[in-house]
Coordinates of N, CA and C in Angstrom, one line a residue:
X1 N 7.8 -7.2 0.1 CA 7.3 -6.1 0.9 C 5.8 -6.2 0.9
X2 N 5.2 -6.2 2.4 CA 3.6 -5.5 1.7 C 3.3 -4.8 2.6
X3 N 2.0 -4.0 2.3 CA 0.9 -3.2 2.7 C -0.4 -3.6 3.2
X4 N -0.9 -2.6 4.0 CA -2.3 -3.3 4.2 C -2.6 -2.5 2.8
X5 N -4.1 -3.1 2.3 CA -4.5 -2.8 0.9 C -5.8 -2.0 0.8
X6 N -5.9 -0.7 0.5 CA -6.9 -0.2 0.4 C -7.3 0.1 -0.8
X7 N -8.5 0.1 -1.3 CA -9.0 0.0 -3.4 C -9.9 0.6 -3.1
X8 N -10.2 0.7 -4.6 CA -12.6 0.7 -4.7 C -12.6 -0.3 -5.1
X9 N -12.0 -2.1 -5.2 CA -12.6 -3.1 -4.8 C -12.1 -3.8 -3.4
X10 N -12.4 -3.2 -2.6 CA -12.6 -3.6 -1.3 C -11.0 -3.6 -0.4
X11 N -10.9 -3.9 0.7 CA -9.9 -4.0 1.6 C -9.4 -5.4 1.8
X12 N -8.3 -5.1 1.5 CA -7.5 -6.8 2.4 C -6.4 -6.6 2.9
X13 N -6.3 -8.3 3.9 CA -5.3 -7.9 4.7 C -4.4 -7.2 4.5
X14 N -3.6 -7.4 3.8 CA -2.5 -7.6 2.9 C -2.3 -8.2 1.5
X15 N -1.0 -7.1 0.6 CA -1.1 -7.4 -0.7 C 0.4 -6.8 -0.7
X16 N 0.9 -7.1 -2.2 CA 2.1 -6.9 -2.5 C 2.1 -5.4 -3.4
X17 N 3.2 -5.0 -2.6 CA 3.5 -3.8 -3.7 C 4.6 -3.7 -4.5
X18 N 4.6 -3.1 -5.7 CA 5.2 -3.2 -6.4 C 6.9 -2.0 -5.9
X19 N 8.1 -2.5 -6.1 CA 8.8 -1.1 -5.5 C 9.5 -0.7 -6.3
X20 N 8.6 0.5 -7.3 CA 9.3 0.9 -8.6 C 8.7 2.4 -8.1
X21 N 9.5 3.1 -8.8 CA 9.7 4.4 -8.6 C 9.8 5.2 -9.7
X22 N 9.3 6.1 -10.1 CA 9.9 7.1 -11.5 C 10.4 8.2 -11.2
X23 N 11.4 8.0 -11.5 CA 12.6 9.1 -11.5 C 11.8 10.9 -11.8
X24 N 12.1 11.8 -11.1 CA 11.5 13.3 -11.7 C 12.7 13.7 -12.5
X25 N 12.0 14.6 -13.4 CA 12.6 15.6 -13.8 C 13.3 17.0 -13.2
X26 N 12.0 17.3 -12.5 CA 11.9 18.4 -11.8 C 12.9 17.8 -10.2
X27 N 12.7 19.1 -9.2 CA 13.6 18.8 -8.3 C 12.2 19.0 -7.1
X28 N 12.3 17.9 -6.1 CA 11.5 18.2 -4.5 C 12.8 18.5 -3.8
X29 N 12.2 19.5 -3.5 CA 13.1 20.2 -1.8 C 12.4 20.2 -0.9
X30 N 12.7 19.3 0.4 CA 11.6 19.1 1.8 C 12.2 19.8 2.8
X31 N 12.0 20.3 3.4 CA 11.8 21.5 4.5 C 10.9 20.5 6.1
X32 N 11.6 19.7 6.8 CA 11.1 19.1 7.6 C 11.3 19.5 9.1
X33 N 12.2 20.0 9.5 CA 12.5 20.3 11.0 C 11.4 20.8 11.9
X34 N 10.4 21.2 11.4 CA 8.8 21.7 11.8 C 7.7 20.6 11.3
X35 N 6.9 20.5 12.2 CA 5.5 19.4 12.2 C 4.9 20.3 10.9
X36 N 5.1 21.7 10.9 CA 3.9 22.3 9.7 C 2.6 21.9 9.9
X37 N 2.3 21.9 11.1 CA 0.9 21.5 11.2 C 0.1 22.7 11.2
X38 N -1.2 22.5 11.3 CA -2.5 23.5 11.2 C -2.3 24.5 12.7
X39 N -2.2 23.9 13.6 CA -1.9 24.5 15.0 C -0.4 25.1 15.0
X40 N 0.8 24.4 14.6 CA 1.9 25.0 14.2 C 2.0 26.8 13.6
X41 N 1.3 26.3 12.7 CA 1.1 28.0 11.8 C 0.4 29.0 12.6
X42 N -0.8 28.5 13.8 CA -1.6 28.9 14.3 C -0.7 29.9 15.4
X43 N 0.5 29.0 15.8 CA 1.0 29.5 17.0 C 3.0 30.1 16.5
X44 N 2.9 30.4 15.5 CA 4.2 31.1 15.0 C 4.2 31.9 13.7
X45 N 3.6 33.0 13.9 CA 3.2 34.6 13.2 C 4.2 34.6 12.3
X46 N 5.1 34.3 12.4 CA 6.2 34.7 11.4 C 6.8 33.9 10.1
X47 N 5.8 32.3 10.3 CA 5.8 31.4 9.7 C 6.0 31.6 8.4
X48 N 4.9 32.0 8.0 CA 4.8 32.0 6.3 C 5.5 33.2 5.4
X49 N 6.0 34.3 6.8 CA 6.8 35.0 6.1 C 8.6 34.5 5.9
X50 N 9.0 33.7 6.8 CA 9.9 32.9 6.8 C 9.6 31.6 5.4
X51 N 8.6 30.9 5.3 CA 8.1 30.1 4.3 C 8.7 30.9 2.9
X52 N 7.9 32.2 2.8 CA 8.0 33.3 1.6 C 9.4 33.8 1.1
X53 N 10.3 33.5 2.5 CA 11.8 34.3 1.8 C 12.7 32.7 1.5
X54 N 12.3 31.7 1.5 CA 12.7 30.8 1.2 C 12.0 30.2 -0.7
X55 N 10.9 30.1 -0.8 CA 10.2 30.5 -1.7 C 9.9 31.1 -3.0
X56 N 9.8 32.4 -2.0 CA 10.0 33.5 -3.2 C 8.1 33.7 -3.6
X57 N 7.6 34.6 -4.5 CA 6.5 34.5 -4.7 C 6.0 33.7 -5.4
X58 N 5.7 32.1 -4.9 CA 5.5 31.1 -6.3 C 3.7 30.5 -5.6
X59 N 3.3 30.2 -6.3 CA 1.7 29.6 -5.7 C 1.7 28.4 -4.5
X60 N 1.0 28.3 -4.1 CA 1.2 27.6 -3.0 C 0.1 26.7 -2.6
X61 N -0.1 25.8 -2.3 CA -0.9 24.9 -1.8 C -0.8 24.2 0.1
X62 N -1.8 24.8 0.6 CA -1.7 24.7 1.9 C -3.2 24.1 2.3
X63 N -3.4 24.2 4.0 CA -4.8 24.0 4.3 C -5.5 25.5 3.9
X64 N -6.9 24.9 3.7 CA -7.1 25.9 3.4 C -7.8 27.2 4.4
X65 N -7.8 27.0 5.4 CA -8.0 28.2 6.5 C -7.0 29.4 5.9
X66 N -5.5 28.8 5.6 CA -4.4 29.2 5.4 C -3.9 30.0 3.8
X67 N -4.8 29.4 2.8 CA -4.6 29.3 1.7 C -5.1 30.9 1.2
X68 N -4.3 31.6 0.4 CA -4.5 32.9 0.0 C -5.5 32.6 -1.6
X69 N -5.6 31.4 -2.1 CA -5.9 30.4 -3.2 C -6.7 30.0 -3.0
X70 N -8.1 30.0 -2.6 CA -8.8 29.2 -2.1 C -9.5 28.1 -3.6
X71 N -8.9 28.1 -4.8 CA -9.1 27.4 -5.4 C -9.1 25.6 -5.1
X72 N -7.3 26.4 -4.4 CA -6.8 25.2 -4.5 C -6.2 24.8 -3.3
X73 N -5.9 24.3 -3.0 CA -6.1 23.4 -1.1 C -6.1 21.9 -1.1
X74 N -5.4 21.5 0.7 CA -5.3 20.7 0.6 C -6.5 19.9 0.6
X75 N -7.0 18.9 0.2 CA -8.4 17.9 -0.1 C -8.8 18.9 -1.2
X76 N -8.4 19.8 -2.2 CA -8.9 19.9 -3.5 C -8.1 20.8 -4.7
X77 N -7.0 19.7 -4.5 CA -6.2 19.5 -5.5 C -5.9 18.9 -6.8
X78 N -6.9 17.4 -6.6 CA -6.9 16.3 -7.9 C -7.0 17.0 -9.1
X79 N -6.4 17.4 -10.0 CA -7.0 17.1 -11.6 C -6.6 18.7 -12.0
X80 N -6.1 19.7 -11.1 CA -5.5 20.6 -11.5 C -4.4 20.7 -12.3
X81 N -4.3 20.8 -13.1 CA -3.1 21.4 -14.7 C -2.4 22.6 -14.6
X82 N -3.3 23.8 -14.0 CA -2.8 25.1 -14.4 C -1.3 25.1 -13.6
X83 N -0.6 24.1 -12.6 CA 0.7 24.6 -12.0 C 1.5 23.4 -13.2
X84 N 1.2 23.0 -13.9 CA 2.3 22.2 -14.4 C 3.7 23.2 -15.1
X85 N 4.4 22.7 -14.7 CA 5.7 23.1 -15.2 C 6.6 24.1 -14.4
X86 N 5.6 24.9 -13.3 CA 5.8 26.0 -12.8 C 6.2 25.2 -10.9
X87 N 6.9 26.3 -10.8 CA 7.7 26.2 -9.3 C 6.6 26.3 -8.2
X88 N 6.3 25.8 -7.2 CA 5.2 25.9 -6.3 C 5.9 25.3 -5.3
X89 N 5.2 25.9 -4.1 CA 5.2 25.4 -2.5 C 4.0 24.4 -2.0
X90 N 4.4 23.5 -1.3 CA 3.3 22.8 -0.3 C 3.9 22.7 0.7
X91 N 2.8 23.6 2.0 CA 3.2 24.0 3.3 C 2.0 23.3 3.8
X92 N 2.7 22.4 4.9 CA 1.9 21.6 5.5 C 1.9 20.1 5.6
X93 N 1.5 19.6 6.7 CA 1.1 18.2 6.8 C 0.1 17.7 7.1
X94 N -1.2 17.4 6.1 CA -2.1 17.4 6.2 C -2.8 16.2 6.7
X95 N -3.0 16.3 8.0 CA -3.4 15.2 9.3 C -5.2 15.3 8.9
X96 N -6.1 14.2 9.0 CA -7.0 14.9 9.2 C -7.7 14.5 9.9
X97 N -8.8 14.5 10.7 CA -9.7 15.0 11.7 C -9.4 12.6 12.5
X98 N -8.8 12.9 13.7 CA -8.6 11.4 14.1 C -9.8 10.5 13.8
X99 N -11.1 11.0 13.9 CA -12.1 10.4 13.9 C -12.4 9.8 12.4
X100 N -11.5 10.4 11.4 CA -11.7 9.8 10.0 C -10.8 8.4 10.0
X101 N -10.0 8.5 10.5 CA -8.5 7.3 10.6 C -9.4 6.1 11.4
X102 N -10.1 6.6 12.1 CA -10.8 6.0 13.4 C -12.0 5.0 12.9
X103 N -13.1 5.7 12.3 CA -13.7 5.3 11.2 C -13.7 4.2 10.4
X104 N -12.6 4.3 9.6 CA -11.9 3.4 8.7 C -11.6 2.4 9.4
X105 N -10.6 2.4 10.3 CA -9.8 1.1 11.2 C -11.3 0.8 12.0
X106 N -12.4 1.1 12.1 CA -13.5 0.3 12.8 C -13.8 -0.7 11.8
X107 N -14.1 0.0 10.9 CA -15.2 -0.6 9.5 C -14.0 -2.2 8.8
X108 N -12.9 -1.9 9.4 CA -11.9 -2.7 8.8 C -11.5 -4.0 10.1
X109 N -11.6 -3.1 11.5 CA -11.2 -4.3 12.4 C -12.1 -4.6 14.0
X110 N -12.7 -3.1 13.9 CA -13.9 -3.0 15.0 C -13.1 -2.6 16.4
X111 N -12.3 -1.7 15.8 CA -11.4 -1.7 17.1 C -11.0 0.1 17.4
X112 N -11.5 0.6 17.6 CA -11.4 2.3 18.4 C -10.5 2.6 19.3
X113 N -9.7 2.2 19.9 CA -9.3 1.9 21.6 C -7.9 2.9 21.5
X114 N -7.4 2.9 20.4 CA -6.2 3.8 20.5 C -5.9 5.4 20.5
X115 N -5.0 5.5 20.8 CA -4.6 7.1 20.9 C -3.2 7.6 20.2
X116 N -3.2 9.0 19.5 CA -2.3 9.2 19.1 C -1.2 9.7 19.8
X117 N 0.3 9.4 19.4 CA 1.0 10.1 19.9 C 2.5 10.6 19.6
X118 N 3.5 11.4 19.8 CA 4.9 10.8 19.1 C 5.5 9.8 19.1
X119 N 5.8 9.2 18.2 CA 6.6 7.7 18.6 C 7.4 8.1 16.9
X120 N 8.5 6.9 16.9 CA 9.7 7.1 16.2 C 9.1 5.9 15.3
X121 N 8.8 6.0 14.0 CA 8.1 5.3 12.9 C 9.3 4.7 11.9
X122 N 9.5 3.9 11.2 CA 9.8 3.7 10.1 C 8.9 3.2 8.8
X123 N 8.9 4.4 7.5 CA 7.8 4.4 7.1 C 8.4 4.8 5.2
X124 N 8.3 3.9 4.6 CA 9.0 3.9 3.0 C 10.4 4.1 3.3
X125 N 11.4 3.7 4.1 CA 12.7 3.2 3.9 C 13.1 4.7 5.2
X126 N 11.7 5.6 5.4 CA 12.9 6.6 6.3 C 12.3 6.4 7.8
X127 N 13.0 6.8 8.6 CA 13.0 6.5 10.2 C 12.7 7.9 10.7
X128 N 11.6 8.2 11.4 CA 10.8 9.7 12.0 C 10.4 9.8 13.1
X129 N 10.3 10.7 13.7 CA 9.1 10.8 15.0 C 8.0 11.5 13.8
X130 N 7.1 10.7 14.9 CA 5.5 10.9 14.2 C 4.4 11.3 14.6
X131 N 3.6 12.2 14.8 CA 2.3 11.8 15.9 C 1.5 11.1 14.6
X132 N 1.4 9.7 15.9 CA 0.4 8.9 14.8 C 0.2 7.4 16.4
X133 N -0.2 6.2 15.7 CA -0.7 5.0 16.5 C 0.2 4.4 17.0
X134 N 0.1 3.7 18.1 CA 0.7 2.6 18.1 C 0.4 1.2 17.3
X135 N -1.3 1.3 17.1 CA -1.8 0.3 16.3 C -1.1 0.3 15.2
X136 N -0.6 -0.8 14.2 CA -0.2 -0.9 13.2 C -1.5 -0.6 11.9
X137 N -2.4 -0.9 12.1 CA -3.6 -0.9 11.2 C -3.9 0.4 11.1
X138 N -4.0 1.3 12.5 CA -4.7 2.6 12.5 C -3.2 3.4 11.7
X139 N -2.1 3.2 12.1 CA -0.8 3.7 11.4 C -1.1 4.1 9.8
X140 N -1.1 2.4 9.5 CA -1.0 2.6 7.8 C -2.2 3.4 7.3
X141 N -3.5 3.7 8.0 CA -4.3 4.2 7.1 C -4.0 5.8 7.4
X142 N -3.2 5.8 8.6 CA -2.9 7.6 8.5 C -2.1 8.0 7.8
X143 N -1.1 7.1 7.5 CA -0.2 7.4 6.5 C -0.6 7.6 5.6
X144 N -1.3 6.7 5.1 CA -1.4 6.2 3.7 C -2.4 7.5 3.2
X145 N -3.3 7.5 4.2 CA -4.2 9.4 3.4 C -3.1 10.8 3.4
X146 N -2.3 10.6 4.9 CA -1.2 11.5 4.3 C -0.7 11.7 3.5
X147 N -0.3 10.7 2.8 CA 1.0 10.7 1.8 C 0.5 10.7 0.4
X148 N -0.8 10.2 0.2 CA -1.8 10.3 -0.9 C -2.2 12.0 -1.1
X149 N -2.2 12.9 -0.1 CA -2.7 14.1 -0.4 C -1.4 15.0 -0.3
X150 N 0.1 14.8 0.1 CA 1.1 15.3 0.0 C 1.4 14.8 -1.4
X151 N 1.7 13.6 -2.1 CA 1.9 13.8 -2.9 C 1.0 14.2 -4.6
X152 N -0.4 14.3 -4.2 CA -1.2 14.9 -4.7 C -1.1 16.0 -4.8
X153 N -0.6 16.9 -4.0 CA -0.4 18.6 -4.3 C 0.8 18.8 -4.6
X154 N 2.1 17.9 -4.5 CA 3.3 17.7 -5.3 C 2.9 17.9 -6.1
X155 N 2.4 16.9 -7.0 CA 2.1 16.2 -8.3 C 1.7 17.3 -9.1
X156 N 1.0 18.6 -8.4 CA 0.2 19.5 -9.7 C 1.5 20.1 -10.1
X157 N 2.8 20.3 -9.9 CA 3.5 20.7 -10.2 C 4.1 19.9 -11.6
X158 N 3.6 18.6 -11.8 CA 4.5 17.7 -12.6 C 5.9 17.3 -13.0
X159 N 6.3 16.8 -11.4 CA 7.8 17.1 -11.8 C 8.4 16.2 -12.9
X160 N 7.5 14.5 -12.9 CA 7.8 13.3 -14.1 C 8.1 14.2 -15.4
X161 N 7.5 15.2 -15.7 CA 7.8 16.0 -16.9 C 8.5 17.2 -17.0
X162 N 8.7 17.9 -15.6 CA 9.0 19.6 -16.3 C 10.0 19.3 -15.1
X163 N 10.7 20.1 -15.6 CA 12.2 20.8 -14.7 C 11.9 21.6 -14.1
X164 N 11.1 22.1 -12.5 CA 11.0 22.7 -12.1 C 11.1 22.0 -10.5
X165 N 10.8 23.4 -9.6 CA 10.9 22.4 -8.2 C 9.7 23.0 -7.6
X166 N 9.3 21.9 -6.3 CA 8.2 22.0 -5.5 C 9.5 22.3 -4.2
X167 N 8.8 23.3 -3.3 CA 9.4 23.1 -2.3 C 8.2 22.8 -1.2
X168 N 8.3 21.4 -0.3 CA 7.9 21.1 0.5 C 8.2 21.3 2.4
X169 N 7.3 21.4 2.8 CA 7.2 22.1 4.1 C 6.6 20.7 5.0
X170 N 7.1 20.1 5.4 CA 6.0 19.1 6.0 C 7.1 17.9 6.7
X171 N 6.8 17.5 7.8 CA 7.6 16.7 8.4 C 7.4 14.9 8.3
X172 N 6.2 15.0 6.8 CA 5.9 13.3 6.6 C 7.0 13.2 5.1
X173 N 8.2 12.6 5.8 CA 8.6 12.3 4.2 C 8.5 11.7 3.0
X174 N 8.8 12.1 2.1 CA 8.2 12.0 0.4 C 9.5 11.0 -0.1
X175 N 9.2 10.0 -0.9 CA 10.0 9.6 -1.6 C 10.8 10.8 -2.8
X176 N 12.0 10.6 -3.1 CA 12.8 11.5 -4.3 C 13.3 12.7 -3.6
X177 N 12.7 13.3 -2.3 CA 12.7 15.0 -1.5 C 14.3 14.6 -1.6
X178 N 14.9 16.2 -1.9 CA 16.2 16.4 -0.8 C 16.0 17.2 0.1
X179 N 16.5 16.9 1.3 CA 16.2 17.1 2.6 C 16.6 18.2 2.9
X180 N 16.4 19.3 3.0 CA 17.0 20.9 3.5 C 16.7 20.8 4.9
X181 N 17.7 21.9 5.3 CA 18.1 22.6 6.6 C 17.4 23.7 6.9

């Protein structure tokens, strides 16, 4: 299997990844039938109270326009402790600004020219509709910041250690999630 390869020592084509996995303790519940996007929540009032009776009153990690927490949000979650062990929500799919994805795939291939859109992806063993590239290059780096900051705001929960659950809201799937209705 590989990946294109992003570090802090440098970019390459491609590299091998390793395909190991650590089992949780804790349980992911994914909640996908909705994009959960920033505009989503923008245009369905009744969202987060539907979010809440599924839930219940547990802390939550979202964007933070959205966030009642403004501690903690999505792009500033790394290195938080205080949710370990405890049940929490992450509501959302945290896309971010095209021109960052854009950016990156210049600095890497010099190439701008694409546009996003829905198309049907296969992406870590699951098969989706996505708004995202047709570019292969511009793809993997949208994923790859996706899935680095979804499972970043998983993670404050610690499921590798505690028996508890995250329930996730977001239509980019997670390795381990079981998939709810």
């Amino acid at each position: 299997m590989s990946y294109i390869s992003i570090s802090a020592f440098g970019v390459g084509a491609e590299s091998l990844a390793l395909d190991y996995h650590a089992e949780y303790i804790g349980k992911l519940k994914q909640y996908h039938s909705r994009s959960f996007s920033r505009n989503f929540f923008k245009k369905n009032d009744t969202a987060s109270d539907d979010i809440k009776a599924i839930t219940g009153d547990v802390p939550t990690i979202t964007f933070k326009a959205f966030s009642e927490d403004c501690e903690i949000h999505f792009g500033n979650s790394e290195g938080c402790n205080f949710m370990a062990g405890h049940d929490i929500a992450v509501v959302g799919t945290p896309h971010m600004a095209e021109q960052v994805y854009k950016f990156i795939a210049y600095h890497m291939s010099g190439n701008l020219s694409y546009t996003a859109h829905y198309i049907p992806i296969v992406h870590n063993g699951f098969r989706f509709w996505f708004y995202t590239y047709d570019d292969e290059l511009l793809r993997q780096i949208q994923l790859w910041l996706i899935q680095g900051e979804l499972e970043q705001a998983v993670g404050r929960a610690r499921l590798l250690r505690n028996d508890c659950t995250v329930y996730l809201f977001s239509d980019f799937p997670l390795m381990h999630s079981e998939f709810m209705e």
